[in-house]
Structure formats: C-alpha cells, structure tokens
XYZ file of C-alpha atoms in Angstrom:
318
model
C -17.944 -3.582 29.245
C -18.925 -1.997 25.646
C -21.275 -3.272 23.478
C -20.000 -0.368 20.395
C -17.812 1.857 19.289
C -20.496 4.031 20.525
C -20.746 3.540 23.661
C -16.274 3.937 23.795
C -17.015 7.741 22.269
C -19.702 8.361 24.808
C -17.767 7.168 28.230
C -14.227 8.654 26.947
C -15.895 12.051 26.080
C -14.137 15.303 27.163
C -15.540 16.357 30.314
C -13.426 18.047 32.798
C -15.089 16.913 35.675
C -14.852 13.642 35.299
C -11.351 14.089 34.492
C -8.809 11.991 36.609
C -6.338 13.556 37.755
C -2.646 12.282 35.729
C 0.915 13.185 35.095
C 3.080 12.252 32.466
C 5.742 9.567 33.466
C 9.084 10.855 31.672
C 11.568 8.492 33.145
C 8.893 5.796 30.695
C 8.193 8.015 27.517
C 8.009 5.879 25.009
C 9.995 5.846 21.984
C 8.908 7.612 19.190
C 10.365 5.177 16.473
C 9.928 1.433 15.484
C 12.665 -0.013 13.405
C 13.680 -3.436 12.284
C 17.745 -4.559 13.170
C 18.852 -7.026 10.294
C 16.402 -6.215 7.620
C 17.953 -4.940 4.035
C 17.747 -0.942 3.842
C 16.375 0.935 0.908
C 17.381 4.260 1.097
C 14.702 6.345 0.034
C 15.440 8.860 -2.758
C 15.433 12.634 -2.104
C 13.590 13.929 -5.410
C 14.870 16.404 -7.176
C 11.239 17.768 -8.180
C 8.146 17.858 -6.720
C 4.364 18.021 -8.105
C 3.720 21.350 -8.604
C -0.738 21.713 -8.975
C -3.043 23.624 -6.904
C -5.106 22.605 -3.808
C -8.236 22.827 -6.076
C -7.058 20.613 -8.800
C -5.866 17.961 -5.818
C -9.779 17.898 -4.752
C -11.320 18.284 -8.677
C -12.962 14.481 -9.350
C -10.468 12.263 -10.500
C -10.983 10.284 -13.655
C -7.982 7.664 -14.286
C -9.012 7.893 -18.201
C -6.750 9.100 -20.443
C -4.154 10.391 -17.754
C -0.762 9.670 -18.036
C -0.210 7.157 -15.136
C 3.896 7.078 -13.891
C 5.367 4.051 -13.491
C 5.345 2.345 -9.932
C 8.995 2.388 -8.497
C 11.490 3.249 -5.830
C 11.712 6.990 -6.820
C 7.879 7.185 -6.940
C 7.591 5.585 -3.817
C 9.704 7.508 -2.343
C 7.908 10.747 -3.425
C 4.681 9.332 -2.104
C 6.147 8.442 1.620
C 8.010 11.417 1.939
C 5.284 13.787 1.070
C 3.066 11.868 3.603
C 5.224 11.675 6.879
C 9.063 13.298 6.965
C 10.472 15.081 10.147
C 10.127 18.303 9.830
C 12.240 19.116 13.449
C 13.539 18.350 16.707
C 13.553 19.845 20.152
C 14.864 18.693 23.167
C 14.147 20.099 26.877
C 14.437 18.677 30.610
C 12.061 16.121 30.770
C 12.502 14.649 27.542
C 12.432 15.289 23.602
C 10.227 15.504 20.485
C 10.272 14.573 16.900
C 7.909 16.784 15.114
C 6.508 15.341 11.911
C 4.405 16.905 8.520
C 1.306 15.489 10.035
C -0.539 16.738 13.152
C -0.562 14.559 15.747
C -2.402 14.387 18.982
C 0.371 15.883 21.909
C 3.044 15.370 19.048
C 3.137 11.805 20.119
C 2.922 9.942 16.609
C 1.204 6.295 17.362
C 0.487 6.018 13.402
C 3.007 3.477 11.547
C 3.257 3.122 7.471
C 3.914 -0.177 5.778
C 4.127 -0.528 2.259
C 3.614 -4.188 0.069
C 5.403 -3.693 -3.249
C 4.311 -6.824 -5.476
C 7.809 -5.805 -7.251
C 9.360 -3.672 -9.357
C 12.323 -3.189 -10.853
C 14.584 -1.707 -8.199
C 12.594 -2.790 -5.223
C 11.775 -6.586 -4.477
C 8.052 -7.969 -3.972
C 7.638 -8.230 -0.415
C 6.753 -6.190 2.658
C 8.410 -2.996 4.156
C 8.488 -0.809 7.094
C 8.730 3.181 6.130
C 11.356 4.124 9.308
C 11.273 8.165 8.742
C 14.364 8.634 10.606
C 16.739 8.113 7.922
C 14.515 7.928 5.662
C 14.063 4.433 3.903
C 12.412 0.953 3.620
C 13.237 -1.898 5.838
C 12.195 -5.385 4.009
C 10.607 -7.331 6.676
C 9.268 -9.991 4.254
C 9.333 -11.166 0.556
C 6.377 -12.672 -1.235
C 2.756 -12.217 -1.731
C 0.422 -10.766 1.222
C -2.586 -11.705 0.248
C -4.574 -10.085 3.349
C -2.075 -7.066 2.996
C -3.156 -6.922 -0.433
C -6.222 -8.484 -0.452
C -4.935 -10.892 -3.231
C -4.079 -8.315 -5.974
C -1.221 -7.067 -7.516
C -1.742 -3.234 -5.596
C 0.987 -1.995 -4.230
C -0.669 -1.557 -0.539
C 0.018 0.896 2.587
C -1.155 -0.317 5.754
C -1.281 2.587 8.685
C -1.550 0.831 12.360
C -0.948 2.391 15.420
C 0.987 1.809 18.573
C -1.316 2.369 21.156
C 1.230 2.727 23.923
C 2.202 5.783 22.286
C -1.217 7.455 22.788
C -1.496 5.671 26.312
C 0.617 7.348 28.122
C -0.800 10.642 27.843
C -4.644 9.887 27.281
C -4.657 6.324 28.963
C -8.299 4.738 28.062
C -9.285 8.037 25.973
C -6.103 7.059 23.705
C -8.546 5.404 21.092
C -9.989 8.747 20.245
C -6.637 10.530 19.256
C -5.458 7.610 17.720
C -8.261 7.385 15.368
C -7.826 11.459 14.797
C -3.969 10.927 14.293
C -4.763 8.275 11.328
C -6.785 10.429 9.389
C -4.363 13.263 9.733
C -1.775 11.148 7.849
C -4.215 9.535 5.726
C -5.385 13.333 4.450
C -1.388 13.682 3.589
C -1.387 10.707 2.013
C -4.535 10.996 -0.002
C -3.501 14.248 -1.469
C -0.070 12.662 -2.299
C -1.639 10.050 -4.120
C -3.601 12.893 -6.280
C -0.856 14.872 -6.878
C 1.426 11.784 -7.858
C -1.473 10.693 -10.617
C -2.635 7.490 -9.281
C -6.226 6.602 -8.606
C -6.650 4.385 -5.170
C -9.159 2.169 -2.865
C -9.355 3.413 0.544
C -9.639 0.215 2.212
C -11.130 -0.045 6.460
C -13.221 -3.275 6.367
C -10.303 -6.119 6.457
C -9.505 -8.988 8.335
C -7.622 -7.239 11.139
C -6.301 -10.668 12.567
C -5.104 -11.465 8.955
C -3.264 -8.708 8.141
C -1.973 -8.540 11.876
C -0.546 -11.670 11.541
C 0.614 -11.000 7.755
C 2.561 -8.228 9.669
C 3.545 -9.894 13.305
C 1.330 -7.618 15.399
C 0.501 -8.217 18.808
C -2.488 -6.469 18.610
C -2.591 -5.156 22.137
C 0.612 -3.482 21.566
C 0.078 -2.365 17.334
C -2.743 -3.073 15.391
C -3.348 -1.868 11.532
C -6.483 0.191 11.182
C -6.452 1.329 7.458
C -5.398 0.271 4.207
C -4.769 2.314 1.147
C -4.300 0.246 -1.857
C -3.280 1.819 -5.428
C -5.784 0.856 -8.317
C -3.794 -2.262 -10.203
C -4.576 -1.171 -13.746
C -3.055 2.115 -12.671
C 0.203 1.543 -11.614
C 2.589 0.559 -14.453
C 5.232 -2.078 -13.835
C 3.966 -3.564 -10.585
C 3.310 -7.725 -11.009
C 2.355 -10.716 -8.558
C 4.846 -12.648 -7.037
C 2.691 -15.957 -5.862
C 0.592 -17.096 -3.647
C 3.017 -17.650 -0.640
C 4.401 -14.495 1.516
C 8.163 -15.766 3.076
C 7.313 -14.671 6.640
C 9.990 -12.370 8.398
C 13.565 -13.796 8.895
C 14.845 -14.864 12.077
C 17.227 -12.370 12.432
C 14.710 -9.748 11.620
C 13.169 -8.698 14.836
C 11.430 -5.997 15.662
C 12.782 -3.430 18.715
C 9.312 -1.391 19.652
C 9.496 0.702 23.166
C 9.233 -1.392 26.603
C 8.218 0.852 29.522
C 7.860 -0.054 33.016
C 4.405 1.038 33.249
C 2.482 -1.804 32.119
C -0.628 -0.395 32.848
C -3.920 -1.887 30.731
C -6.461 0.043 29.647
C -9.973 -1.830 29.693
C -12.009 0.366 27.394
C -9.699 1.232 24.690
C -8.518 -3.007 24.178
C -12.496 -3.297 23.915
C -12.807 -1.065 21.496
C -10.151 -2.190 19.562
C -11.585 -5.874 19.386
C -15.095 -4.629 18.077
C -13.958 -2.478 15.659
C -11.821 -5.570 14.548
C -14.612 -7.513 13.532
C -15.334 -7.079 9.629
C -18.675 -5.717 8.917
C -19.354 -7.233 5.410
C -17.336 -10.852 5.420
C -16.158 -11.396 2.526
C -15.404 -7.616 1.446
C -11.574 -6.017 0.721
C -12.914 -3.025 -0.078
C -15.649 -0.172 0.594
C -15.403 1.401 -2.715
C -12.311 3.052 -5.558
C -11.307 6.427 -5.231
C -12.898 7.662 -8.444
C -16.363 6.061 -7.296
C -16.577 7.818 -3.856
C -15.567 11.853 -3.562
C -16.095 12.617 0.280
C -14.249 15.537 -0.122
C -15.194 17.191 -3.527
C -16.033 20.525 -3.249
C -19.113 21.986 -5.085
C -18.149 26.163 -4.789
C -14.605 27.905 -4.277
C -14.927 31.298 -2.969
C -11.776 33.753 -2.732
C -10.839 35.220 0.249
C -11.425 39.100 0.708
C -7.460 40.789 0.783
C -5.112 38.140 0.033
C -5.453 37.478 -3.692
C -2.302 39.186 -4.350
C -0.637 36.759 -2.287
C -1.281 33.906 -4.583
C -0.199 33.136 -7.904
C -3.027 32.264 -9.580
C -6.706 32.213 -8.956
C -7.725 28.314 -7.207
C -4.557 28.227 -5.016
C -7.185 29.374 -2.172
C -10.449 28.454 -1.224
C-alpha cells in the first residue's frame, strides 16, 4: 500500500476536497483512561514546591558538570510526571464528556500513554509502572529488569505509546498524523521538566518496537510505544540494577483499555505503524544524550515591545 512514512504524510494530507464525509459516533467514544485492576498503587506525592527558573535558563545548553544532581525517588518522580501530564479540568455536555489535560492534544482526545521503569529506589520497587493521571499515581505492572525498556542500563526510562483508537475515531486513517503531533506535545512538557528538575537525558526513537511492546504487553494494533526518554545513569543518584530477568505482569493484573463496537480498521495508518517499527540502525538504543544534541537552543532573545513590566525579570520572555 505504502512503501514510507512518506508516502502516509502525502495521501493523509489536509485537503478538503478529498475529505470524506464523517460523524463522530458518541454512543462508542472511547475511554479516555487506561488503568490496571490488581496492580499495587503508588500514590503520587503532591509537592509542596516547585522549580522556580526562567524559560530561558530551561533552553540555555545543559552541562551535567558540576551541577548538583537530586536524588532519583518517589517525590522526584512524582514532580517530573505531574509537571508533564495532570488534569487540568472537566466538562461534560449531551453527547458525551472531556478530560482536559496540561498538554495539547489533537480534538482533546489524549492517545499518548506514560510508563515509567524505575531500576529501584528506596521507596519505589525496580520494576515497571503505568502513570494513571486520574488519581494521580503509579500502578506496578511488573518487577525486574526491562532490558528493551531500558535498553540494558540502570536509567530510569519513560516510554510514551499511543492508543490509536483514541485518535481513530475522529481522524480514522489520518489518526497517525495527530498522534505523532500529540507525542511531541507531551514530550516538549516533559523535556522541560527534566531541565528544570536538573537531570541530563537520552531522547531515545530508534528501539526495538516489538521488544519493548512485548516488555509492556502491547497489541500493537491497539497501543504501540513510539518514544523513549531515558535519564542519563551517572546522573541520577540512588537508582541500581535489579538483574537480568523482568517478572512479567501478574495474572491478576490485567489491563481494562476501551472496547467499542466500531471495529473499523484503518489500512494506511497500521502500515505506517509497521514501517516506522522497523529500527533504522540495528543494534542502536540511542540517537544521541541530551547535552550532545540542542535542537532547541536558542542563539538571540529579543524582548517584546510593551510588556516588560509584566515580567519579573528580564529572560522570562522571548
């Protein structure tokens, strides 16, 4: 059908003539949470505190030397999630309801999912865990080592995957695009949390997708992972290995993700899925640290004409 990711961009294009006509099926919206019955719950902690430092000094090149690195645990962790995704409201009207989030999202419809390997610490066990942002907390859905999750080190690793079905049933085979869009929204939150938290990190997108699919019982035409963020090891304080072996998920930990009656399949967006799959340099975990790659530095800073005043302090605008 598609030979590249190319091609998918070119054929689902905006274009309103060639647009279909489509309406939303609310009796089937899906559900706009994934959660885990029978795992053990860790609460996340509300912080008392926040980082306080400027939008300039989040984008200024980072250099791990010499900076005071905090250690890796539950109260960190929690900063870092909650700072990424947290509901920020609710509204409700006739033909359904919507959970609005700190991250844009493409029709407010959320596909993106956060998973976080923790190779232990003191007051959270080595294993792997689902980030549900309703209450908000960590569901342990596995203990061990994931070595494709964390690509054999002892990072503490977030993998962000998407459920397609989500994005589906709005943009059907154009879902791929927003998808893709909704990732990088979260992963800009998430980058800048990183920063602000003091921890220098390997944005990781050429993996084995069936590994860590499998690592995290995907079925990758319903969820698939598409990024990995991985904290620098040497960087992270307490964090250790836990072995070779990951202790897959429990029996009587089983996932509850939304069933619809539409069961519709979308052609171009599972083939673009399965090529952008494939890993482009076998072998690799990694296309490059944090501190060696700055695709968003930012040579000049100019103020803004009539709204100095409404800053505290010159580099809190740009």
């Amino acid at each position: 059908m598609i030979a590249t990711a190319f091609q998918y961009h070119g054929l689902t294009a905006y274009d309103r003539q060639r647009m279909s006509a489509h309406q939303l099926d609310w009796d089937n919206q899906p559900q706009f949470f994934k959660s885990y019955p029978g795992s053990r719950i860790f609460p996340l902690l509300r912080p008392e505190t926040l980082p306080s430092c400027s939008l300039r000094e989040l984008f200024e090149p980072w250099s791990a030397s010499g900076a005071s690195v905090p250690v890796c645990d539950l109260e960190l962790v929690s900063r870092l999630l909650l700072l990424t995704s947290v509901i920020t409201a609710h509204s409700r009207f006739d033909a359904g309801e919507i959970f609005y989030r700190s991250h844009p999202a493409a029709g407010a419809l959320y596909p993106i999912e956060i998973y976080l390997y923790g190779p232990g610490f003191d007051d959270l066990p080595a294993g792997m865990f689902h980030y549900d942002v309703r209450r908000p907390a960590l569901e342990q859905l596995g203990r061990g080592s994931f070595p494709a999750v964390s690509g054999g080190t002892a990072s503490p690793t977030l993998v962000l995957s998407a459920v397609f079905r989500r994005s589906t049933w709005k943009y059907r085979d154009r879902a791929y695009r927003y998808v893709l869009l909704d990732c990088g929204h979260l992963l800009g939150n998430l980058r800048l949390a990183l920063r602000a938290l003091g921890y220098d990190f390997e944005l990781v997108a050429d993996f084995s997708d069936a590994a860590v699919n499998r690592e995290l019982g995907f079925d990758p035409d319903e969820e698939a992972a598409l990024f990995l963020v991985r904290i620098v090891e040497e960087n992270f304080g307490k964090g250790r290995p836990s072995g070779d072996a990951c202790e897959k998920i429990a029996d009587d930990v089983s996932c509850t993700l939304e069933t619809v009656a539409d069961e519709s399949r979308y052609p171009l967006l599972e083939a673009v899925q399965r090529l952008t799959s494939q890993s482009l340099t076998p072998g690799a975990t990694s296309r490059g640290r944090e501190s060696d790659k700055e695709p968003f530095a930012v040579e000049n800073w100019f103020p803004l004409p009539g709204i100095e005043a409404r800053f505290s302090g010159a580099g809190d605008y740009v």
